[in-house]
GROMACS .gro file of N, CA and C in nm:
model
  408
    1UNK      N    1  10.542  18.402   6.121
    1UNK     CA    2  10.586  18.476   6.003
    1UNK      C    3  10.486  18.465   5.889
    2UNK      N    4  10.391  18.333   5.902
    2UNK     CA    5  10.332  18.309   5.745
    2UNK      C    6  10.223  18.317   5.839
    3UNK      N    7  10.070  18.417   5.775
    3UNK     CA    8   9.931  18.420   5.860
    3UNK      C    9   9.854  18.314   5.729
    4UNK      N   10   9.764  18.205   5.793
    4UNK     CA   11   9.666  18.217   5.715
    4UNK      C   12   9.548  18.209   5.750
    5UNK      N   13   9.461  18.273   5.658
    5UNK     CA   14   9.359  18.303   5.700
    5UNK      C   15   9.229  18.189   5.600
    6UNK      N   16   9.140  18.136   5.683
    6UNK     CA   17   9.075  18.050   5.612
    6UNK      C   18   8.873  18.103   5.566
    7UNK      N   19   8.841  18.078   5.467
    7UNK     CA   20   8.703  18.141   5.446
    7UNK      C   21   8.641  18.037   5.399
    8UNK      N   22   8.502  18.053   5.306
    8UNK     CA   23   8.419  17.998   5.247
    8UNK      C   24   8.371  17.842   5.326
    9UNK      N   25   8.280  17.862   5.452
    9UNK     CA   26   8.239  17.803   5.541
    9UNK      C   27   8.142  17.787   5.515
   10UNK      N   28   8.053  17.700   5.548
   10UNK     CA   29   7.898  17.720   5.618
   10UNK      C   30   7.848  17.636   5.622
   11UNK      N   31   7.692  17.623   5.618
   11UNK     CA   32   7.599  17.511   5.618
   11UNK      C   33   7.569  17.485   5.492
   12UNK      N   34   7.579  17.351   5.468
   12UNK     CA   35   7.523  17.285   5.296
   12UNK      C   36   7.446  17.135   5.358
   13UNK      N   37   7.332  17.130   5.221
   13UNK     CA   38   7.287  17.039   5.240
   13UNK      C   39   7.338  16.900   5.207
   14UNK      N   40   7.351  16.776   5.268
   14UNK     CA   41   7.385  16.638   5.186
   14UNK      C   42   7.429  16.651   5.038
   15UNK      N   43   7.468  16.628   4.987
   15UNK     CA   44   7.502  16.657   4.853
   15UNK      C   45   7.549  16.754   4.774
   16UNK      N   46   7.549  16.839   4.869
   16UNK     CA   47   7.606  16.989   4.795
   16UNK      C   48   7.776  17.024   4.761
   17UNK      N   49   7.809  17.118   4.806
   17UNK     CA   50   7.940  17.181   4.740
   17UNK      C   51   7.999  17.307   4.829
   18UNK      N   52   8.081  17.310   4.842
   18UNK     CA   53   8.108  17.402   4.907
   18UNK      C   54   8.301  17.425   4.858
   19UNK      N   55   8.325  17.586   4.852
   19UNK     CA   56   8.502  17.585   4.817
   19UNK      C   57   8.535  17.664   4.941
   20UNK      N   58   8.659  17.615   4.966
   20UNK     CA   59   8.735  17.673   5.072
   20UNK      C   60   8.824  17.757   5.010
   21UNK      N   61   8.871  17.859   5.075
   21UNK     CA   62   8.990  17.931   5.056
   21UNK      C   63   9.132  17.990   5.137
   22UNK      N   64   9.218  17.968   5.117
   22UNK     CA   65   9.306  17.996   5.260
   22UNK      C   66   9.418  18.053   5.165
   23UNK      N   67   9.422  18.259   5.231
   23UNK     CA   68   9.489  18.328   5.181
   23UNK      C   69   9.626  18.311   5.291
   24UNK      N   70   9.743  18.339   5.207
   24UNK     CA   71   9.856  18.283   5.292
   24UNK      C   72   9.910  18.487   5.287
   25UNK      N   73   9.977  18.513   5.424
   25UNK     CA   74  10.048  18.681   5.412
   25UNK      C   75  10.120  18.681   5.524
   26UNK      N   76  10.196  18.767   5.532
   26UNK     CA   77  10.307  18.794   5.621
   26UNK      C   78  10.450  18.874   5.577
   27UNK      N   79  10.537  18.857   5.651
   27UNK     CA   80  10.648  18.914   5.622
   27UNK      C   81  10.750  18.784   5.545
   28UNK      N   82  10.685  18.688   5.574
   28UNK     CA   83  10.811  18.635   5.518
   28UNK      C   84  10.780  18.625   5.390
   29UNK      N   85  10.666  18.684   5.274
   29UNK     CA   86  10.647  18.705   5.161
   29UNK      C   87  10.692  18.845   5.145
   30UNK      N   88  10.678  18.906   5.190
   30UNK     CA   89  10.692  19.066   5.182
   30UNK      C   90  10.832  19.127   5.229
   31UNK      N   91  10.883  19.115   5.300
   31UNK     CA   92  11.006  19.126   5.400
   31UNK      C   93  11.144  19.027   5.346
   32UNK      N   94  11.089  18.921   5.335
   32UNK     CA   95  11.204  18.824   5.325
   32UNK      C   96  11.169  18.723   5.141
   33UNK      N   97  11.098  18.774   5.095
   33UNK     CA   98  11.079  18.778   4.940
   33UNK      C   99  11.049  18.617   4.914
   34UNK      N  100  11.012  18.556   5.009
   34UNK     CA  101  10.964  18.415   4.983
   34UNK      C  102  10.896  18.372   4.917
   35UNK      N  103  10.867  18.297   4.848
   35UNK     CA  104  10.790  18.291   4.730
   35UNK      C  105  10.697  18.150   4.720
   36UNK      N  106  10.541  18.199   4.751
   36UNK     CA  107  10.432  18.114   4.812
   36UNK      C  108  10.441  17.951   4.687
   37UNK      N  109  10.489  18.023   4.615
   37UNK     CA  110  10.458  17.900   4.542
   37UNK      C  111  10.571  17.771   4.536
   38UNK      N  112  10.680  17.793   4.633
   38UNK     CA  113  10.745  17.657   4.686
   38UNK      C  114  10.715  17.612   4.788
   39UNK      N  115  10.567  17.671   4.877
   39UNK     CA  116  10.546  17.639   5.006
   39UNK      C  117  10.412  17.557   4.934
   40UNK      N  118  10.501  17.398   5.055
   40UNK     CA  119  10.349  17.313   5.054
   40UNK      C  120  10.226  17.378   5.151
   41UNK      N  121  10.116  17.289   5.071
   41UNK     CA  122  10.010  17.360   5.133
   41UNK      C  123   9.898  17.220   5.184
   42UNK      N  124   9.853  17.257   5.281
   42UNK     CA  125   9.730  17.123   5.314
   42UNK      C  126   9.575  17.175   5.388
   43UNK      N  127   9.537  17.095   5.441
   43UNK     CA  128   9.406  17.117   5.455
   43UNK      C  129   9.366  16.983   5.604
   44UNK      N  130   9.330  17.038   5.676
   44UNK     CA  131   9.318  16.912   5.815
   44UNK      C  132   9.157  16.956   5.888
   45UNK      N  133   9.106  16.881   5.952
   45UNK     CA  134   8.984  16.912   6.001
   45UNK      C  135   8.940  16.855   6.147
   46UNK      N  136   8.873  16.921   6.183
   46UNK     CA  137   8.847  16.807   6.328
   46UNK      C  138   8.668  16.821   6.312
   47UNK      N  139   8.640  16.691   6.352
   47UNK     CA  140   8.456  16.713   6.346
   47UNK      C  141   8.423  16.711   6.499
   48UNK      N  142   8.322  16.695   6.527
   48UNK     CA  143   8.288  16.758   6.665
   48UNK      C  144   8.310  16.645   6.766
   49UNK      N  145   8.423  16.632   6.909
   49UNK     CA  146   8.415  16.547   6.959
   49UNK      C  147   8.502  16.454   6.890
   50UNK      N  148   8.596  16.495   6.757
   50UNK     CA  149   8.692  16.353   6.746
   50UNK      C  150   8.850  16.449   6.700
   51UNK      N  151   8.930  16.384   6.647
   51UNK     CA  152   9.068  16.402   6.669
   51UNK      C  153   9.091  16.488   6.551
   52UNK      N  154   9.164  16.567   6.518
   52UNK     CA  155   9.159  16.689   6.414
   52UNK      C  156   9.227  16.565   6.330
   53UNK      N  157   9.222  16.543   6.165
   53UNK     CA  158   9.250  16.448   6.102
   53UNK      C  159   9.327  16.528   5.946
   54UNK      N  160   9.418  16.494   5.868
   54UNK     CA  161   9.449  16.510   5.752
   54UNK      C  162   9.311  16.478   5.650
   55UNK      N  163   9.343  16.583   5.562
   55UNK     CA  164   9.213  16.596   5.449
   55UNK      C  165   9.332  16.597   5.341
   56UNK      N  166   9.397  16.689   5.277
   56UNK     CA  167   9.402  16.649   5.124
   56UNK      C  168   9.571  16.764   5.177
   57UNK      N  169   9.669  16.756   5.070
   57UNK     CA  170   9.807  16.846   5.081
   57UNK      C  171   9.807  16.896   4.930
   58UNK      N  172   9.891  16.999   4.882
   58UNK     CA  173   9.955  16.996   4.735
   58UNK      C  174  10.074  17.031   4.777
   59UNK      N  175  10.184  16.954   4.754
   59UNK     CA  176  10.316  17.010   4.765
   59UNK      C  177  10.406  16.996   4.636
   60UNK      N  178  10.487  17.088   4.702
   60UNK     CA  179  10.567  17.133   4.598
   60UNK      C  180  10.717  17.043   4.524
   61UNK      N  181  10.702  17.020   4.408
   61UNK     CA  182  10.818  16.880   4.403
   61UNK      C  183  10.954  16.961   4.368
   62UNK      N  184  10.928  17.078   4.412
   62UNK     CA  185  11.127  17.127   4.323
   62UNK      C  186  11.091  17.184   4.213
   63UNK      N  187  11.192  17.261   4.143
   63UNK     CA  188  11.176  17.302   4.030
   63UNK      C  189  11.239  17.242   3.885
   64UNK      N  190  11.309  17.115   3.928
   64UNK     CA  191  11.321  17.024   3.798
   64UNK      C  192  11.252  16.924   3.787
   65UNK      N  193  11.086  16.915   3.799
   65UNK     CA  194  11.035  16.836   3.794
   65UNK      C  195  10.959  16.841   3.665
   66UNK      N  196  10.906  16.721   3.596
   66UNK     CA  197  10.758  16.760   3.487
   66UNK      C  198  10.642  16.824   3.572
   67UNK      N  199  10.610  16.794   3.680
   67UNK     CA  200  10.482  16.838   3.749
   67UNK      C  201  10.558  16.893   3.876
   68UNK      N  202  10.501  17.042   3.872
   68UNK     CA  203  10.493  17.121   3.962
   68UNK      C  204  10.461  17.055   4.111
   69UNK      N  205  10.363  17.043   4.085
   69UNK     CA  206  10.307  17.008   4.256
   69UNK      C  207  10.232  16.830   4.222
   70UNK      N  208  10.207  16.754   4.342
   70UNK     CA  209  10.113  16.670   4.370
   70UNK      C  210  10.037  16.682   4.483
   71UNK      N  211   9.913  16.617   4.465
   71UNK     CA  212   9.843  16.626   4.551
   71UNK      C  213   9.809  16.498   4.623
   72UNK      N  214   9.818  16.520   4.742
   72UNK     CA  215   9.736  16.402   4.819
   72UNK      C  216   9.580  16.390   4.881
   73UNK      N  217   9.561  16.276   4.930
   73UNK     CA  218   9.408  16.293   5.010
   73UNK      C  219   9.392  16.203   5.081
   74UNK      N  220   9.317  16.247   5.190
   74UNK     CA  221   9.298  16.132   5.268
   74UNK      C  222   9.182  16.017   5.217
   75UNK      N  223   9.162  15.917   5.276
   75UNK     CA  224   9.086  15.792   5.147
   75UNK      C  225   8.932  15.836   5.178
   76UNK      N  226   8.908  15.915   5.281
   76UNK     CA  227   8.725  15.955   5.299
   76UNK      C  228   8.707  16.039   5.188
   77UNK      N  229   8.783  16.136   5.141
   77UNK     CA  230   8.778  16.249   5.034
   77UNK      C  231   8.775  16.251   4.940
   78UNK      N  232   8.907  16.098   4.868
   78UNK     CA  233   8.946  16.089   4.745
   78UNK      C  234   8.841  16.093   4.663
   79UNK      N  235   8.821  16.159   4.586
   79UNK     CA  236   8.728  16.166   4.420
   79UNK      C  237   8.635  16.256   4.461
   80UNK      N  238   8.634  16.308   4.596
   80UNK     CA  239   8.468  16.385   4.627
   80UNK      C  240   8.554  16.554   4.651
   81UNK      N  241   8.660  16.544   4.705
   81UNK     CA  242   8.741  16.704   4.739
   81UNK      C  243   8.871  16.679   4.649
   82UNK      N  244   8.889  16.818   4.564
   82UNK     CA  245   9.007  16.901   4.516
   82UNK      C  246   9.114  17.011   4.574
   83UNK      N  247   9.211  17.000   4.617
   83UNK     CA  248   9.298  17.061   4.656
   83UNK      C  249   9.355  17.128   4.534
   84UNK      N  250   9.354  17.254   4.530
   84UNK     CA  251   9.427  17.339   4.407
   84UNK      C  252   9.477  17.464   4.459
   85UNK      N  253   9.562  17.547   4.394
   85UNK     CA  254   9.638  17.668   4.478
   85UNK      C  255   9.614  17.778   4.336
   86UNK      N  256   9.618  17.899   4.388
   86UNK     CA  257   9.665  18.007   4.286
   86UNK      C  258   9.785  18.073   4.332
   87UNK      N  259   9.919  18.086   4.304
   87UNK     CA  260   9.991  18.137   4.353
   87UNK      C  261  10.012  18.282   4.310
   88UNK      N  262   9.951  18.327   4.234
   88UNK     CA  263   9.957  18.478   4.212
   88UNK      C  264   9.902  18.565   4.303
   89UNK      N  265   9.768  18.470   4.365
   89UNK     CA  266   9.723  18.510   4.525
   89UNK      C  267   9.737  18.524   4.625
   90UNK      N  268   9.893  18.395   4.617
   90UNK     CA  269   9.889  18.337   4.762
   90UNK      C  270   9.785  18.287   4.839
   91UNK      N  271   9.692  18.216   4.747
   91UNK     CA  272   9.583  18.102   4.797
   91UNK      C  273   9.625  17.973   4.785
   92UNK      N  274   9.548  17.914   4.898
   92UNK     CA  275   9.509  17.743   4.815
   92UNK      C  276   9.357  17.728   4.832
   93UNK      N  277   9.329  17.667   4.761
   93UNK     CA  278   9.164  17.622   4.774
   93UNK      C  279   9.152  17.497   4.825
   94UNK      N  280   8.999  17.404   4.870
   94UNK     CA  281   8.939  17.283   4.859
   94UNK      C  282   8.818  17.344   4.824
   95UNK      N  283   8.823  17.246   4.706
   95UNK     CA  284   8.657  17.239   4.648
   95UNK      C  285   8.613  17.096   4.697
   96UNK      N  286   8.513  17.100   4.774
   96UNK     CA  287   8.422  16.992   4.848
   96UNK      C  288   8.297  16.945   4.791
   97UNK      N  289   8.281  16.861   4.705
   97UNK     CA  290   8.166  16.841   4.636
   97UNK      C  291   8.115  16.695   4.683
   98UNK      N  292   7.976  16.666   4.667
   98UNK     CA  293   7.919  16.500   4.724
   98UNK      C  294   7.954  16.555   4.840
   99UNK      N  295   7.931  16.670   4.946
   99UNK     CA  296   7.936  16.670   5.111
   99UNK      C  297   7.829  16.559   5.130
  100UNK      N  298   7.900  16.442   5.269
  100UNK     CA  299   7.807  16.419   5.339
  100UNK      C  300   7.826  16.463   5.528
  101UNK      N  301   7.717  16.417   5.602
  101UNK     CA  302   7.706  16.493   5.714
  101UNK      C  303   7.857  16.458   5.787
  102UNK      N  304   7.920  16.346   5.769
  102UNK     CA  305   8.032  16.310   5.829
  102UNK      C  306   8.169  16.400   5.751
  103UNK      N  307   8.093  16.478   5.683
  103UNK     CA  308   8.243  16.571   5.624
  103UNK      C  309   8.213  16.678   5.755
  104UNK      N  310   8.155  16.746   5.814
  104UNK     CA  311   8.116  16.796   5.887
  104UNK      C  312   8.186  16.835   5.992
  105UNK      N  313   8.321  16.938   5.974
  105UNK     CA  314   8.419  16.983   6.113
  105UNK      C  315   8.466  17.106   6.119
  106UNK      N  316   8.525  17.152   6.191
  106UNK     CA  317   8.594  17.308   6.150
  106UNK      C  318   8.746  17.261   6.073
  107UNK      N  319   8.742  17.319   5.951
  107UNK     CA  320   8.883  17.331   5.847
  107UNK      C  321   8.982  17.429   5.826
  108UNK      N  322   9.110  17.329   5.869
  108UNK     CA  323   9.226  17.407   5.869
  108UNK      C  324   9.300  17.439   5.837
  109UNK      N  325   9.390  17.560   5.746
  109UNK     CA  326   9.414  17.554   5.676
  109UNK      C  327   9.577  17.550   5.720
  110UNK      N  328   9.712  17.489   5.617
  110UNK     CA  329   9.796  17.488   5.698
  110UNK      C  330   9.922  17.506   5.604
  111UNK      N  331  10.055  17.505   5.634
  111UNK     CA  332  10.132  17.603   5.521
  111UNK      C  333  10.302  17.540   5.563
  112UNK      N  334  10.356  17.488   5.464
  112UNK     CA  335  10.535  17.492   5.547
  112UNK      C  336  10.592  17.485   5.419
  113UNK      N  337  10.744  17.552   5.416
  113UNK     CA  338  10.816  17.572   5.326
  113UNK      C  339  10.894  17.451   5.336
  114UNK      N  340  10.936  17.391   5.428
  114UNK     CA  341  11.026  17.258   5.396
  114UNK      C  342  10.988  17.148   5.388
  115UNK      N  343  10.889  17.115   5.465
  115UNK     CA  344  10.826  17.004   5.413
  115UNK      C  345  10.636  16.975   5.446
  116UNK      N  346  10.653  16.877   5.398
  116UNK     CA  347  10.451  16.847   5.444
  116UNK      C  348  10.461  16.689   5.506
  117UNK      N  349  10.356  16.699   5.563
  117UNK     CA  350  10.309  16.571   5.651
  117UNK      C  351  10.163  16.568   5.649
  118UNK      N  352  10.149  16.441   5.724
  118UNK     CA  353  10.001  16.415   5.794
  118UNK      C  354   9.925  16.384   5.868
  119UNK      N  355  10.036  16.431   5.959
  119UNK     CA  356  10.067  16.537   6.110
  119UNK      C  357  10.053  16.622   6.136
  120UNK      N  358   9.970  16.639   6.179
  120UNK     CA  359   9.921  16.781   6.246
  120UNK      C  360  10.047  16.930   6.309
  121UNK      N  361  10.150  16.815   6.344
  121UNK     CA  362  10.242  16.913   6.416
  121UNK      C  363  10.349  16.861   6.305
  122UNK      N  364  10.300  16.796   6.220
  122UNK     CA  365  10.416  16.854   6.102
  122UNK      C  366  10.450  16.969   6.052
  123UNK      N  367  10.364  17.075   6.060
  123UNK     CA  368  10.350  17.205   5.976
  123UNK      C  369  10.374  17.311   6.064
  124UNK      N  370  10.432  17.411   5.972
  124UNK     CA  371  10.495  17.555   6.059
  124UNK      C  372  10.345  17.653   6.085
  125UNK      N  373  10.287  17.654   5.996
  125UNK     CA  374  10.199  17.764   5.990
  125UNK      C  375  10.008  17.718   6.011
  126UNK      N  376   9.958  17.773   6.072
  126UNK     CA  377   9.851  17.686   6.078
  126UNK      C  378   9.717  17.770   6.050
  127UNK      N  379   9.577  17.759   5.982
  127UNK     CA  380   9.487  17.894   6.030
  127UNK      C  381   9.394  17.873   6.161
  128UNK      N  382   9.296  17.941   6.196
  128UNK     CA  383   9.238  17.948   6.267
  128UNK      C  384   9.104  17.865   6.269
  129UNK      N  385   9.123  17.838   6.138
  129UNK     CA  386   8.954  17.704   6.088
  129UNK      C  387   8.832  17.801   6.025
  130UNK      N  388   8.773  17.717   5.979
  130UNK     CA  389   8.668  17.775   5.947
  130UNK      C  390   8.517  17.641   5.925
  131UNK      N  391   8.396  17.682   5.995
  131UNK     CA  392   8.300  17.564   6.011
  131UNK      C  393   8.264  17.527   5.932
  132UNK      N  394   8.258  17.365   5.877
  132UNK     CA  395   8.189  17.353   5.746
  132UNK      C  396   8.048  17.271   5.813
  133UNK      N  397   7.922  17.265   5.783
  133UNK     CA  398   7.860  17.208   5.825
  133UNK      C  399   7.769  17.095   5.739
  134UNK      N  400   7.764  16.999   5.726
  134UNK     CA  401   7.712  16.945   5.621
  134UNK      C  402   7.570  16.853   5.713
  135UNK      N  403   7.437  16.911   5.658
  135UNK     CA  404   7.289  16.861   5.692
  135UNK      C  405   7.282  16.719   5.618
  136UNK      N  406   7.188  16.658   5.714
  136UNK     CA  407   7.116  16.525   5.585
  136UNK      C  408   6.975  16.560   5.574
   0.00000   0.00000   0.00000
């Protein structure tokens, strides 16, 4: 019901930067009037030859909260990748900055209205990846 689609891939050198983007569409925004911005959102990766792993989530805390969303990360990422969303888009982003070659996997982008994990088969909706490649 929920597609997403993941972009802003490629090759960067050691140190560089790179933003991801993962547009979320379907019917259950359009059809069934769901509304992207109570759906948690995350980000998972696999590098070449090892186990697809949790990268960073923003989920959604309810609507009587002071803060909208929090974010998590996994401890390789913390302070170097940003997880942020636009919901007028139906995006979420990762901005990846300080890449080193071990950031280096295809990234996935991933989507559920009831809850989030950091589990891979926690999540309803999943994308197709997209390669990030990071040189030394």
């Amino acid at each position: 019901q929920v597609q997403l689609v993941e972009s802003g891939g490629g090759l960067v050198q050691a140190g560089g930067s790179l933003r991801l983007s993962c547009a979320a569409s379907g019917r259950t925004f359009s059809d069934y009037h769901a509304s992207f911005s109570g759906y948690h959102m995350g980000w998972f990766r696999q590098p070449p030859g090892k186990e697809r792993e949790f990268v960073a989530a923003i989920r959604w805390n309810g609507g009587n909260t002071y803060t909208a969303y929090t974010a998590d990360y996994a401890d390789s990422v913390k302070g170097r990748f940003t997880i942020s969303r636009d919901n007028a888009k139906n995006t979420v982003y990762l901005q990846m900055n300080s890449l080193k070659p071990e950031d280096t996997a295809v990234y996935y982008c991933v989507g559920d209205q009831r809850a989030w994990s950091m589990s891979w088969t926690g999540w309803a909706s999943r994308g197709q990846g997209t390669q990030v490649t990071v040189s030394s």
